[in-house]
Amino acid sequence: MPAGSFTVVKQRIRLALQLIPKKGIYGDMRRVLNDILRMQSRDAKADLDRVIKALRGLPEWDWANNARTHLEYAVTYFNETYFNE
């Protein structure tokens, strides 16, 4: 695994967190993403997939689409880095 490879994933998660509202029903999404950043997630990829699926279920809001794009990139990078060695 290349040094700093998880850094790219973390950066994308942080960018998504900046877009997701802090109030309301979005707290669960933010909590899951923060758990991944703190390395407290047992299955980070599955958690990212769940958040992406939840974002897809939202109306076509700019912040939701942009957050989903950042997280999809993180999953793609995660897959290419960790599973193609």
A tleap script that builds the chain and sets N, CA, C and O, in Angstrom:
source leaprc.protein.ff14SB
mol = sequence {
  NMET PRO ALA GLY SER PHE THR VAL VAL LYS
  GLN ARG ILE ARG LEU ALA LEU GLN LEU ILE
  PRO LYS LYS GLY ILE TYR GLY ASP MET ARG
  ARG VAL LEU ASN ASP ILE LEU ARG MET GLN
  SER ARG ASP ALA LYS ALA ASP LEU ASP ARG
  VAL ILE LYS ALA LEU ARG GLY LEU PRO GLU
  TRP ASP TRP ALA ASN ASN ALA ARG THR HIE
  LEU GLU TYR ALA VAL THR TYR PHE ASN GLU
  THR TYR PHE ASN CGLU
}
set mol.1.N position { 0.853 -1.178 0.000 }
set mol.1.CA position { 0.000 0.000 0.000 }
set mol.1.C position { 0.897 1.239 0.000 }
set mol.1.O position { 1.798 1.355 0.831 }
set mol.2.N position { 0.655 2.151 -0.920 }
set mol.2.CA position { 1.485 3.356 -0.971 }
set mol.2.C position { 1.320 4.208 0.287 }
set mol.2.O position { 0.233 4.307 0.857 }
set mol.3.N position { 2.417 4.812 0.698 }
set mol.3.CA position { 2.363 5.688 1.870 }
set mol.3.C position { 1.466 6.875 1.572 }
set mol.3.O position { 1.567 7.481 0.506 }
set mol.4.N position { 0.599 7.205 2.498 }
set mol.4.CA position { -0.279 8.350 2.335 }
set mol.4.C position { -1.496 8.087 1.486 }
set mol.4.O position { -2.237 9.019 1.171 }
set mol.5.N position { -1.729 6.830 1.102 }
set mol.5.CA position { -2.864 6.547 0.224 }
set mol.5.C position { -4.194 6.800 0.931 }
set mol.5.O position { -5.158 7.228 0.298 }
set mol.6.N position { -4.253 6.542 2.220 }
set mol.6.CA position { -5.499 6.797 2.940 }
set mol.6.C position { -5.728 8.298 3.104 }
set mol.6.O position { -6.848 8.734 3.372 }
set mol.7.N position { -4.678 9.077 2.944 }
set mol.7.CA position { -4.794 10.530 3.038 }
set mol.7.C position { -5.735 11.071 1.971 }
set mol.7.O position { -6.524 11.975 2.248 }
set mol.8.N position { -5.667 10.537 0.763 }
set mol.8.CA position { -6.552 10.980 -0.319 }
set mol.8.C position { -8.000 10.669 0.041 }
set mol.8.O position { -8.885 11.500 -0.162 }
set mol.9.N position { -8.239 9.487 0.568 }
set mol.9.CA position { -9.591 9.101 0.973 }
set mol.9.C position { -10.084 10.044 2.070 }
set mol.9.O position { -11.219 10.516 2.022 }
set mol.10.N position { -9.238 10.314 3.046 }
set mol.10.CA position { -9.617 11.220 4.145 }
set mol.10.C position { -9.919 12.625 3.633 }
set mol.10.O position { -10.864 13.261 4.101 }
set mol.11.N position { -9.133 13.115 2.681 }
set mol.11.CA position { -9.371 14.450 2.129 }
set mol.11.C position { -10.737 14.525 1.471 }
set mol.11.O position { -11.460 15.505 1.650 }
set mol.12.N position { -11.094 13.503 0.714 }
set mol.12.CA position { -12.397 13.495 0.039 }
set mol.12.C position { -13.535 13.418 1.052 }
set mol.12.O position { -14.577 14.046 0.865 }
set mol.13.N position { -13.340 12.654 2.119 }
set mol.13.CA position { -14.370 12.559 3.159 }
set mol.13.C position { -14.531 13.916 3.844 }
set mol.13.O position { -15.650 14.348 4.121 }
set mol.14.N position { -13.419 14.579 4.113 }
set mol.14.CA position { -13.493 15.920 4.732 }
set mol.14.C position { -14.213 16.917 3.833 }
set mol.14.O position { -14.992 17.736 4.320 }
set mol.15.N position { -13.961 16.857 2.530 }
set mol.15.CA position { -14.656 17.738 1.592 }
set mol.15.C position { -16.156 17.471 1.608 }
set mol.15.O position { -16.959 18.403 1.576 }
set mol.16.N position { -16.530 16.196 1.659 }
set mol.16.CA position { -17.956 15.846 1.718 }
set mol.16.C position { -18.568 16.348 3.022 }
set mol.16.O position { -19.696 16.840 3.022 }
set mol.17.N position { -17.843 16.230 4.127 }
set mol.17.CA position { -18.349 16.700 5.421 }
set mol.17.C position { -18.605 18.200 5.422 }
set mol.17.O position { -19.525 18.673 6.089 }
set mol.18.N position { -17.802 18.946 4.682 }
set mol.18.CA position { -18.010 20.387 4.599 }
set mol.18.C position { -19.322 20.722 3.899 }
set mol.18.O position { -19.898 21.785 4.132 }
set mol.19.N position { -19.792 19.825 3.049 }
set mol.19.CA position { -21.007 20.079 2.272 }
set mol.19.C position { -22.287 19.605 2.962 }
set mol.19.O position { -23.357 20.176 2.755 }
set mol.20.N position { -22.173 18.565 3.777 }
set mol.20.CA position { -23.358 17.984 4.425 }
set mol.20.C position { -23.782 18.873 5.599 }
set mol.20.O position { -22.961 19.203 6.454 }
set mol.21.N position { -25.062 19.262 5.640 }
set mol.21.CA position { -25.528 20.139 6.734 }
set mol.21.C position { -25.263 19.538 8.105 }
set mol.21.O position { -25.302 18.320 8.282 }
set mol.22.N position { -24.993 20.407 9.071 }
set mol.22.CA position { -24.691 19.956 10.429 }
set mol.22.C position { -25.941 19.699 11.238 }
set mol.22.O position { -25.896 18.989 12.242 }
set mol.23.N position { -27.045 20.261 10.821 }
set mol.23.CA position { -28.286 20.118 11.589 }
set mol.23.C position { -29.257 19.202 10.859 }
set mol.23.O position { -29.110 18.921 9.669 }
set mol.24.N position { -30.235 18.755 11.595 }
set mol.24.CA position { -31.293 17.960 10.990 }
set mol.24.C position { -30.976 16.482 10.923 }
set mol.24.O position { -30.238 15.947 11.750 }
set mol.25.N position { -31.541 15.841 9.937 }
set mol.25.CA position { -31.452 14.387 9.821 }
set mol.25.C position { -30.123 13.903 9.249 }
set mol.25.O position { -29.911 12.699 9.108 }
set mol.26.N position { -29.244 14.816 8.925 }
set mol.26.CA position { -27.990 14.438 8.285 }
set mol.26.C position { -26.903 14.089 9.292 }
set mol.26.O position { -25.782 13.754 8.908 }
set mol.27.N position { -27.225 14.165 10.550 }
set mol.27.CA position { -26.258 13.862 11.610 }
set mol.27.C position { -25.704 12.451 11.536 }
set mol.27.O position { -24.528 12.234 11.828 }
set mol.28.N position { -26.535 11.483 11.148 }
set mol.28.CA position { -26.058 10.103 11.040 }
set mol.28.C position { -24.991 9.973 9.956 }
set mol.28.O position { -23.989 9.283 10.143 }
set mol.29.N position { -25.211 10.639 8.824 }
set mol.29.CA position { -24.210 10.602 7.754 }
set mol.29.C position { -22.894 11.180 8.254 }
set mol.29.O position { -21.826 10.606 8.040 }
set mol.30.N position { -22.985 12.306 8.913 }
set mol.30.CA position { -21.784 12.968 9.425 }
set mol.30.C position { -21.081 12.103 10.467 }
set mol.30.O position { -19.853 12.030 10.485 }
set mol.31.N position { -21.853 11.446 11.337 }
set mol.31.CA position { -21.263 10.589 12.372 }
set mol.31.C position { -20.508 9.422 11.745 }
set mol.31.O position { -19.395 9.101 12.160 }
set mol.32.N position { -21.118 8.788 10.743 }
set mol.32.CA position { -20.471 7.656 10.069 }
set mol.32.C position { -19.166 8.104 9.402 }
set mol.32.O position { -18.144 7.426 9.509 }
set mol.33.N position { -19.208 9.242 8.718 }
set mol.33.CA position { -18.001 9.741 8.051 }
set mol.33.C position { -16.921 10.125 9.064 }
set mol.33.O position { -15.737 9.874 8.839 }
set mol.34.N position { -17.328 10.727 10.166 }
set mol.34.CA position { -16.352 11.062 11.216 }
set mol.34.C position { -15.750 9.811 11.840 }
set mol.34.O position { -14.568 9.802 12.185 }
set mol.35.N position { -16.545 8.755 11.991 }
set mol.35.CA position { -16.011 7.491 12.508 }
set mol.35.C position { -14.942 6.921 11.576 }
set mol.35.O position { -13.931 6.385 12.031 }
set mol.36.N position { -15.177 7.044 10.271 }
set mol.36.CA position { -14.182 6.570 9.307 }
set mol.36.C position { -12.895 7.387 9.455 }
set mol.36.O position { -11.799 6.827 9.459 }
set mol.37.N position { -13.029 8.703 9.576 }
set mol.37.CA position { -11.848 9.556 9.725 }
set mol.37.C position { -11.068 9.244 10.987 }
set mol.37.O position { -9.840 9.325 10.996 }
set mol.38.N position { -11.774 8.885 12.055 }
set mol.38.CA position { -11.113 8.569 13.333 }
set mol.38.C position { -10.650 7.122 13.399 }
set mol.38.O position { -10.160 6.666 14.432 }
set mol.39.N position { -10.809 6.397 12.285 }
set mol.39.CA position { -10.416 4.980 12.205 }
set mol.39.C position { -11.197 4.128 13.203 }
set mol.39.O position { -10.662 3.152 13.730 }
set mol.40.N position { -12.454 4.484 13.470 }
set mol.40.CA position { -13.281 3.728 14.394 }
set mol.40.C position { -14.324 2.880 13.661 }
set mol.40.O position { -15.182 2.264 14.295 }
set mol.41.N position { -14.253 2.850 12.367 }
set mol.41.CA position { -15.199 2.085 11.569 }
set mol.41.C position { -14.658 0.678 11.351 }
set mol.41.O position { -13.486 0.502 11.020 }
set mol.42.N position { -15.507 -0.310 11.535 }
set mol.42.CA position { -15.075 -1.695 11.317 }
set mol.42.C position { -14.987 -2.017 9.831 }
set mol.42.O position { -14.138 -2.807 9.418 }
set mol.43.N position { -15.857 -1.412 9.024 }
set mol.43.CA position { -15.871 -1.654 7.586 }
set mol.43.C position { -16.101 -0.324 6.873 }
set mol.43.O position { -17.229 0.040 6.542 }
set mol.44.N position { -15.005 0.385 6.649 }
set mol.44.CA position { -15.080 1.739 6.093 }
set mol.44.C position { -15.728 1.755 4.715 }
set mol.44.O position { -16.520 2.648 4.413 }
set mol.45.N position { -15.404 0.784 3.885 }
set mol.45.CA position { -15.966 0.770 2.531 }
set mol.45.C position { -17.473 0.577 2.566 }
set mol.45.O position { -18.197 1.247 1.830 }
set mol.46.N position { -17.953 -0.322 3.403 }
set mol.46.CA position { -19.400 -0.547 3.511 }
set mol.46.C position { -20.100 0.696 4.060 }
set mol.46.O position { -21.199 1.041 3.627 }
set mol.47.N position { -19.455 1.361 5.013 }
set mol.47.CA position { -20.034 2.592 5.564 }
set mol.47.C position { -20.103 3.687 4.509 }
set mol.47.O position { -21.099 4.404 4.417 }
set mol.48.N position { -19.043 3.817 3.712 }
set mol.48.CA position { -19.059 4.808 2.631 }
set mol.48.C position { -20.166 4.488 1.628 }
set mol.48.O position { -20.863 5.386 1.155 }
set mol.49.N position { -20.320 3.219 1.311 }
set mol.49.CA position { -21.377 2.813 0.373 }
set mol.49.C position { -22.761 3.159 0.912 }
set mol.49.O position { -23.633 3.587 0.156 }
set mol.50.N position { -22.969 2.974 2.219 }
set mol.50.CA position { -24.266 3.312 2.811 }
set mol.50.C position { -24.556 4.808 2.744 }
set mol.50.O position { -25.683 5.214 2.458 }
set mol.51.N position { -23.539 5.628 3.010 }
set mol.51.CA position { -23.728 7.080 2.953 }
set mol.51.C position { -23.998 7.517 1.512 }
set mol.51.O position { -24.855 8.367 1.271 }
set mol.52.N position { -23.273 6.941 0.561 }
set mol.52.CA position { -23.500 7.274 -0.850 }
set mol.52.C position { -24.918 6.911 -1.252 }
set mol.52.O position { -25.589 7.682 -1.938 }
set mol.53.N position { -25.375 5.744 -0.831 }
set mol.53.CA position { -26.744 5.317 -1.151 }
set mol.53.C position { -27.759 6.289 -0.546 }
set mol.53.O position { -28.751 6.630 -1.191 }
set mol.54.N position { -27.518 6.732 0.682 }
set mol.54.CA position { -28.426 7.684 1.330 }
set mol.54.C position { -28.431 9.018 0.581 }
set mol.54.O position { -29.483 9.638 0.427 }
set mol.55.N position { -27.270 9.457 0.121 }
set mol.55.CA position { -27.193 10.711 -0.633 }
set mol.55.C position { -27.912 10.596 -1.970 }
set mol.55.O position { -28.513 11.562 -2.442 }
set mol.56.N position { -27.852 9.418 -2.579 }
set mol.56.CA position { -28.572 9.212 -3.841 }
set mol.56.C position { -30.074 9.314 -3.647 }
set mol.56.O position { -30.796 9.696 -4.568 }
set mol.57.N position { -30.548 8.977 -2.458 }
set mol.57.CA position { -31.975 9.012 -2.173 }
set mol.57.C position { -32.519 10.410 -1.921 }
set mol.57.O position { -33.732 10.602 -1.843 }
set mol.58.N position { -31.623 11.387 -1.794 }
set mol.58.CA position { -32.057 12.767 -1.556 }
set mol.58.C position { -32.440 13.432 -2.870 }
set mol.58.O position { -32.036 12.981 -3.941 }
set mol.59.N position { -33.220 14.504 -2.785 }
set mol.59.CA position { -33.511 15.268 -4.007 }
set mol.59.C position { -32.220 15.787 -4.645 }
set mol.59.O position { -31.152 15.741 -4.035 }
set mol.60.N position { -32.331 16.270 -5.854 }
set mol.60.CA position { -31.168 16.738 -6.604 }
set mol.60.C position { -30.641 18.074 -6.087 }
set mol.60.O position { -30.666 19.077 -6.800 }
set mol.61.N position { -30.171 18.081 -4.864 }
set mol.61.CA position { -29.567 19.275 -4.288 }
set mol.61.C position { -28.104 19.304 -4.652 }
set mol.61.O position { -27.448 18.264 -4.718 }
set mol.62.N position { -27.586 20.512 -4.890 }
set mol.62.CA position { -26.178 20.643 -5.276 }
set mol.62.C position { -25.240 20.067 -4.228 }
set mol.62.O position { -24.302 19.344 -4.563 }
set mol.63.N position { -25.488 20.383 -2.957 }
set mol.63.CA position { -24.578 19.911 -1.912 }
set mol.63.C position { -24.583 18.390 -1.836 }
set mol.63.O position { -23.538 17.781 -1.608 }
set mol.64.N position { -25.753 17.765 -2.027 }
set mol.64.CA position { -25.833 16.300 -1.950 }
set mol.64.C position { -25.093 15.658 -3.130 }
set mol.64.O position { -24.371 14.676 -2.959 }
set mol.65.N position { -25.281 16.219 -4.312 }
set mol.65.CA position { -24.585 15.684 -5.483 }
set mol.65.C position { -23.082 15.850 -5.365 }
set mol.65.O position { -22.327 14.940 -5.708 }
set mol.66.N position { -22.644 16.994 -4.885 }
set mol.66.CA position { -21.205 17.235 -4.733 }
set mol.66.C position { -20.602 16.349 -3.649 }
set mol.66.O position { -19.509 15.811 -3.822 }
set mol.67.N position { -21.308 16.196 -2.539 }
set mol.67.CA position { -20.816 15.319 -1.466 }
set mol.67.C position { -20.725 13.880 -1.963 }
set mol.67.O position { -19.745 13.186 -1.693 }
set mol.68.N position { -21.748 13.435 -2.686 }
set mol.68.CA position { -21.743 12.073 -3.235 }
set mol.68.C position { -20.571 11.886 -4.194 }
set mol.68.O position { -19.928 10.836 -4.185 }
set mol.69.N position { -20.288 12.887 -5.018 }
set mol.69.CA position { -19.175 12.795 -5.961 }
set mol.69.C position { -17.852 12.619 -5.220 }
set mol.69.O position { -17.028 11.792 -5.612 }
set mol.70.N position { -17.644 13.386 -4.158 }
set mol.70.CA position { -16.407 13.250 -3.371 }
set mol.70.C position { -16.303 11.850 -2.764 }
set mol.70.O position { -15.230 11.248 -2.776 }
set mol.71.N position { -17.397 11.338 -2.240 }
set mol.71.CA position { -17.367 10.020 -1.600 }
set mol.71.C position { -17.200 8.903 -2.630 }
set mol.71.O position { -16.525 7.910 -2.358 }
set mol.72.N position { -17.804 9.053 -3.801 }
set mol.72.CA position { -17.614 8.051 -4.850 }
set mol.72.C position { -16.154 8.016 -5.297 }
set mol.72.O position { -15.603 6.947 -5.558 }
set mol.73.N position { -15.535 9.185 -5.383 }
set mol.73.CA position { -14.120 9.231 -5.721 }
set mol.73.C position { -13.294 8.533 -4.635 }
set mol.73.O position { -12.357 7.795 -4.941 }
set mol.74.N position { -13.643 8.767 -3.378 }
set mol.74.CA position { -12.934 8.121 -2.270 }
set mol.74.C position { -13.046 6.607 -2.362 }
set mol.74.O position { -12.062 5.901 -2.144 }
set mol.75.N position { -14.234 6.097 -2.682 }
set mol.75.CA position { -14.428 4.649 -2.808 }
set mol.75.C position { -13.623 4.113 -3.986 }
set mol.75.O position { -12.992 3.062 -3.875 }
set mol.76.N position { -13.636 4.816 -5.102 }
set mol.76.CA position { -12.865 4.388 -6.273 }
set mol.76.C position { -11.378 4.335 -5.945 }
set mol.76.O position { -10.700 3.361 -6.273 }
set mol.77.N position { -10.876 5.371 -5.302 }
set mol.77.CA position { -9.468 5.409 -4.929 }
set mol.77.C position { -9.150 4.296 -3.936 }
set mol.77.O position { -8.120 3.631 -4.045 }
set mol.78.N position { -10.041 4.100 -2.970 }
set mol.78.CA position { -9.888 3.046 -1.969 }
set mol.78.C position { -9.778 1.689 -2.661 }
set mol.78.O position { -8.887 0.901 -2.344 }
set mol.79.N position { -10.685 1.411 -3.610 }
set mol.79.CA position { -10.669 0.133 -4.327 }
set mol.79.C position { -9.387 -0.053 -5.134 }
set mol.79.O position { -8.768 -1.116 -5.092 }
set mol.80.N position { -8.994 0.986 -5.870 }
set mol.80.CA position { -7.793 0.880 -6.707 }
set mol.80.C position { -6.535 0.721 -5.864 }
set mol.80.O position { -5.607 0.015 -6.259 }
set mol.81.N position { -6.500 1.367 -4.720 }
set mol.81.CA position { -5.294 1.338 -3.895 }
set mol.81.C position { -5.160 0.058 -3.088 }
set mol.81.O position { -4.082 -0.533 -3.025 }
set mol.82.N position { -6.252 -0.367 -2.472 }
set mol.82.CA position { -6.186 -1.490 -1.538 }
set mol.82.C position { -6.463 -2.847 -2.154 }
set mol.82.O position { -6.037 -3.867 -1.613 }
set mol.83.N position { -7.170 -2.878 -3.277 }
set mol.83.CA position { -7.558 -4.166 -3.832 }
set mol.83.C position { -6.858 -4.506 -5.145 }
set mol.83.O position { -7.086 -5.585 -5.691 }
set mol.84.N position { -6.026 -3.631 -5.659 }
set mol.84.CA position { -5.311 -3.905 -6.905 }
set mol.84.C position { -3.810 -3.977 -6.700 }
set mol.84.O position { -3.045 -3.620 -7.596 }
set mol.85.N position { -3.386 -4.426 -5.555 }
set mol.85.CA position { -1.955 -4.545 -5.285 }
set mol.85.C position { -1.449 -5.880 -5.763 }
set mol.85.O position { -0.262 -6.175 -5.626 }
savepdb mol mol.pdb
quit
